[in-house]
Amino acid sequence: MSQSYNPKVIEKKWQQVWQDEKAFAATEDYSKPKFYALVEFPYPSGQGLHVGHPRPYTALDIVARKRRMQGYNVLYPMGWDAFGLPTENYAIKNKIHPRIVTKNNVARFKGQLQALGYSFDWDREVNTTDPNYYKWTQWIFLKLFKAGLAYKSEMPINWCTSCKCGLANEEVVNGVCERCGSEVVRKVKSQWMLKITAYADRLIDDLDTVDYIERVKVSQKNWIGRSNGAEVEFSIKDKEEKLKIYTTRPDTLFGVTYMVVSPEHPYLDKYKDEIKNWDEIIAYRELAAKKSDFERTELAKDKTGVQIDGLTAINPVNGEEIPIWVSDYVLMSYGTGAIMAVPAHDERDWEFAKKFGLPIIEVIAGGNADEAAFTDVATGTLVNSGFLTGMSVADAKEAIINWLVEKGVGEAKRNFKLRDWVFSRQRYWGEPIPIVKCPKCGFVPIDESELPLELPEVENYEPTDNGESPIAKIRDWVETTCPCCGSPAERETDTMPQWAGSSWYFLRYIDPTNDEALASPEALKYWLPVDWYNGGMEHTTLHLLYSRFWHKFLYDEGVVPCPEPYQKRTSHGMILGENGEKMSKSRGNVVNPDDIVNDYGADTLRTYEMFIGAFDLAASWSEDGVKGCRRFLDRVWKLQDIVNDKTGYSKDLETKIHQTIKKVSSDFETLKYNTGIAAMMALINDYYKAGSITRDDFNVLLVLLNPVAPHITEELWSIMNYGGRVYQTSWPEYDEAKTVENTVEIGIQVNGKIRGSVKLPKDVSKEDAIKAAKEVVADKLTDNIIKEIYVPGKIINIVCK
RNA sequence: GCGGAUGUGGCGGAAUGGCAGACGCAUCAGACUCAAAAUCUGACGGGGGCAACCUCGUGUGGGUUCAAGUCCCACCAUCCGCACCA
């Protein structure tokens, strides 16, 4: 009898062996086919690993281990996204330097990950807070600056009242801070911005060249929000200046009955003296400014506004005079901050017109303007529209744009919802922005040879109420000389957002200790693009978009060899608590992976997280489910007792084994880990039924199971004296011909209902099959047989009246 | 409102248009045990029948097909994004 399965002992043992043998190091052998598997590196928080982390890590570990056995040179690295606010806040509260906090957290995370037996190449570990790493983050920033893609701008930003820090648009969720949930207000500040909008078109168009799951592509497209329309200039009565608007429906120009400018529109101040109801306008503007963005959208249904008394616009297509209103349903930040209103064919304009009694002119037939705006662009025909009358919407769009261009009052224009990336943070624990502010020369980049520009030592990291970074108080760091003219100057004191370091980390894994470049061109050429990148859906419009932007920029600069960083992107579902709710301390449903490893073993945790359900859907934790997976591994362990000394597959098990190899091989590549494991469970059930199995029956199971449960399989391999290690062996092949049973049981239907079944040789002829079937269901048939259907190996259907 | 996803036993979940419920959990019965746990064996969608068997059944209502959980149309519910983007 075998000894009992003791994961505590064998897991530590094999983790040590793999480390000593450098089992999973990616090599510099560029002649081999490569496979770069990537998972999002964690933020090493003080809470330690969450049971959500192992789900994606195990999934790609399975793929990585399988690919190694298939002869690939595999790069599967891990590192730390360690800059960021929680660490800094913890440091402030406990008076410990963030560097120390980070170091401790990383040590804990690393220990936890190693206890799970991942095949990460730990020699390539990176840490975004390491000066040798952020040297290159700063280097990329300098490149962006020199290319004109980093600029400083005085603009209203999202200010988190609790973090005392500016946020990117992507970090504001429902008007509150994504991280801490506190209110976000608008604050005008001078901020570093990155011109991601310059890449908007390419960020959409190149999605066609990569293999991302559809919902990621859709989210990115929606976030970038490209729309095609036209800019049109309306003249203002008795004024030189024109009022420019953006519209996606230039075809409805004859239906314009009024115009609207946003409360922040510069024309208001400009024509201050001529606006007769200026007091009213100012009052409205102040009211609008007081509303947070959140309120402005929450109260969306209820339109407000004031007509400007003293300014009148003229419709360029028919010369009609139309009133101009101010309303906060028009945003200064999109298009031109002014619109033409066509209430008959736009819901918002329709509501506004109804509320203020403005005229509604139908220019597209098909709707009822008394009841609702008619917005269907596919079916309508133009009416009341001069030379456009009778055209389809599509034709009218083209015709009117041509007309606008001809008359010089408009042109085709595409717009994006995407805004430039607010890149400044007024906090300590981030990469310093390597720029010097010179009174004479303006913003001057520091010389590349000065990199890394290291963070100064600070006594007190408290954020300041005036919105300045804590670094600003370190005068001997701030005060410097201008790299350009040598005059006294000051360093930029804002730091970069957490998204900076994570925008390019996958490049550094390729060549993590290079001092000359962020990575060598040869290595980049070999390893890029990442073959398979898995990460959370919550990063779709943040990290994933930002890193694609940086990568495209580096491609334009000739630093990287391909325009897209990730060939394939998949996403895992969340792991929820036993009660189906998100795990959180306050709900008291948090599961600690350490406890599971302790009580059941790492292999059980890995197996369970893969077996829990469809990989891309959310799944609820179940301690009973964990037990079931441990039971499975116990049964695998005890198989050693029924192994005989024969070789080759057992005759009765051969078909099943070939079927299982086929199923597991494909399921591991297609995120169907749960059914792959189920197939192995079914296989060992058959092994036990057989009572005795050969050395090869057992051997093949160990190889198939190894990527999921590497420790137990390695131990059994060693016990059985198969020679070498499982990780060094080859992935098993299957013979397609042997995946089919010689005799198959075929269901028999009469008029589409199952009435029986019959066992037949797999290559039986249709005639023989039907004949055999008729005997089985003879009493259910009539003489009038209309149709006989035989699907080989599947079903027989006899249709009769 | 727009976009995306999901809906199958008591539960997690399987099913290239071809015998719905694989695999696992829970439950029940039996074996082992003084006993319990562990382990092993068996049963396990609903209704009817002693039984062979019959019948209903994949959110709802229609449709296509010899055959629909799967395809088409129209709904309902839940979850997740986005949300006055002109």
GROMACS .gro file of N, CA and C in nm, chain A residues 36-41 60 211-212 502 505-506 530-535 539 543-544 547 565-571:
model
   87
   36TYR      N    1   0.492   3.340  -2.563
   36TYR     CA    2   0.496   3.438  -2.455
   36TYR      C    3   0.357   3.444  -2.392
   37ALA      N    4   0.347   3.390  -2.272
   37ALA     CA    5   0.220   3.392  -2.198
   37ALA      C    6   0.229   3.498  -2.090
   38LEU      N    7   0.127   3.581  -2.079
   38LEU     CA    8   0.133   3.692  -1.985
   38LEU      C    9   0.004   3.703  -1.905
   39VAL      N   10   0.021   3.721  -1.774
   39VAL     CA   11  -0.092   3.756  -1.688
   39VAL      C   12  -0.062   3.891  -1.626
   40GLU      N   13  -0.166   3.964  -1.591
   40GLU     CA   14  -0.148   4.096  -1.532
   40GLU      C   15  -0.074   4.084  -1.399
   41PHE      N   16   0.034   4.159  -1.386
   41PHE     CA   17   0.109   4.153  -1.261
   41PHE      C   18   0.031   4.224  -1.151
   60LEU      N   19  -0.315   3.032  -1.723
   60LEU     CA   20  -0.203   3.047  -1.818
   60LEU      C   21  -0.083   2.962  -1.776
  211ASP      N   22  -0.650   3.916  -3.189
  211ASP     CA   23  -0.746   3.816  -3.148
  211ASP      C   24  -0.785   3.842  -3.002
  212TYR      N   25  -0.875   3.938  -2.983
  212TYR     CA   26  -0.924   3.968  -2.849
  212TYR      C   27  -1.066   3.913  -2.839
  502SER      N   28   0.278   5.011  -1.565
  502SER     CA   29   0.216   4.891  -1.619
  502SER      C   30   0.192   4.902  -1.769
  505TYR      N   31   0.543   4.703  -1.900
  505TYR     CA   32   0.618   4.606  -1.820
  505TYR      C   33   0.648   4.477  -1.894
  506PHE      N   34   0.557   4.440  -1.985
  506PHE     CA   35   0.578   4.315  -2.061
  506PHE      C   36   0.701   4.324  -2.151
  530VAL      N   37   0.331   3.958  -2.743
  530VAL     CA   38   0.284   3.863  -2.643
  530VAL      C   39   0.181   3.773  -2.711
  531ASP      N   40   0.199   3.641  -2.698
  531ASP     CA   41   0.109   3.551  -2.769
  531ASP      C   42  -0.029   3.542  -2.704
  532TRP      N   43  -0.030   3.549  -2.571
  532TRP     CA   44  -0.158   3.532  -2.503
  532TRP      C   45  -0.152   3.613  -2.375
  533TYR      N   46  -0.242   3.709  -2.363
  533TYR     CA   47  -0.246   3.796  -2.245
  533TYR      C   48  -0.383   3.781  -2.181
  534ASN      N   49  -0.384   3.741  -2.056
  534ASN     CA   50  -0.511   3.731  -1.986
  534ASN      C   51  -0.517   3.833  -1.873
  535GLY      N   52  -0.632   3.897  -1.859
  535GLY     CA   53  -0.647   3.994  -1.751
  535GLY      C   54  -0.793   4.029  -1.727
  539HIS      N   55  -0.984   4.625  -1.663
  539HIS     CA   56  -0.869   4.697  -1.719
  539HIS      C   57  -0.883   4.728  -1.868
  543HIS      N   58  -0.576   5.010  -1.829
  543HIS     CA   59  -0.447   4.952  -1.861
  543HIS      C   60  -0.434   4.904  -2.005
  544LEU      N   61  -0.534   4.831  -2.052
  544LEU     CA   62  -0.521   4.771  -2.184
  544LEU      C   63  -0.513   4.879  -2.293
  547SER      N   64  -0.172   5.081  -2.251
  547SER     CA   65  -0.051   5.011  -2.292
  547SER      C   66  -0.049   4.991  -2.444
  565PRO      N   67   0.084   4.516  -2.909
  565PRO     CA   68   0.161   4.442  -2.810
  565PRO      C   69   0.111   4.301  -2.782
  566TYR      N   70  -0.020   4.282  -2.793
  566TYR     CA   71  -0.078   4.154  -2.750
  566TYR      C   72  -0.155   4.090  -2.865
  567GLN      N   73  -0.115   3.970  -2.902
  567GLN     CA   74  -0.181   3.901  -3.013
  567GLN      C   75  -0.320   3.852  -2.971
  568LYS      N   76  -0.328   3.805  -2.847
  568LYS     CA   77  -0.454   3.746  -2.803
  568LYS      C   78  -0.484   3.795  -2.662
  569ARG      N   79  -0.609   3.833  -2.639
  569ARG     CA   80  -0.647   3.880  -2.506
  569ARG      C   81  -0.772   3.805  -2.462
  570THR      N   82  -0.763   3.745  -2.344
  570THR     CA   83  -0.879   3.679  -2.286
  570THR      C   84  -0.902   3.739  -2.148
  571SER      N   85  -1.016   3.707  -2.091
  571SER     CA   86  -1.051   3.767  -1.963
  571SER      C   87  -1.122   3.665  -1.876
   0.00000   0.00000   0.00000
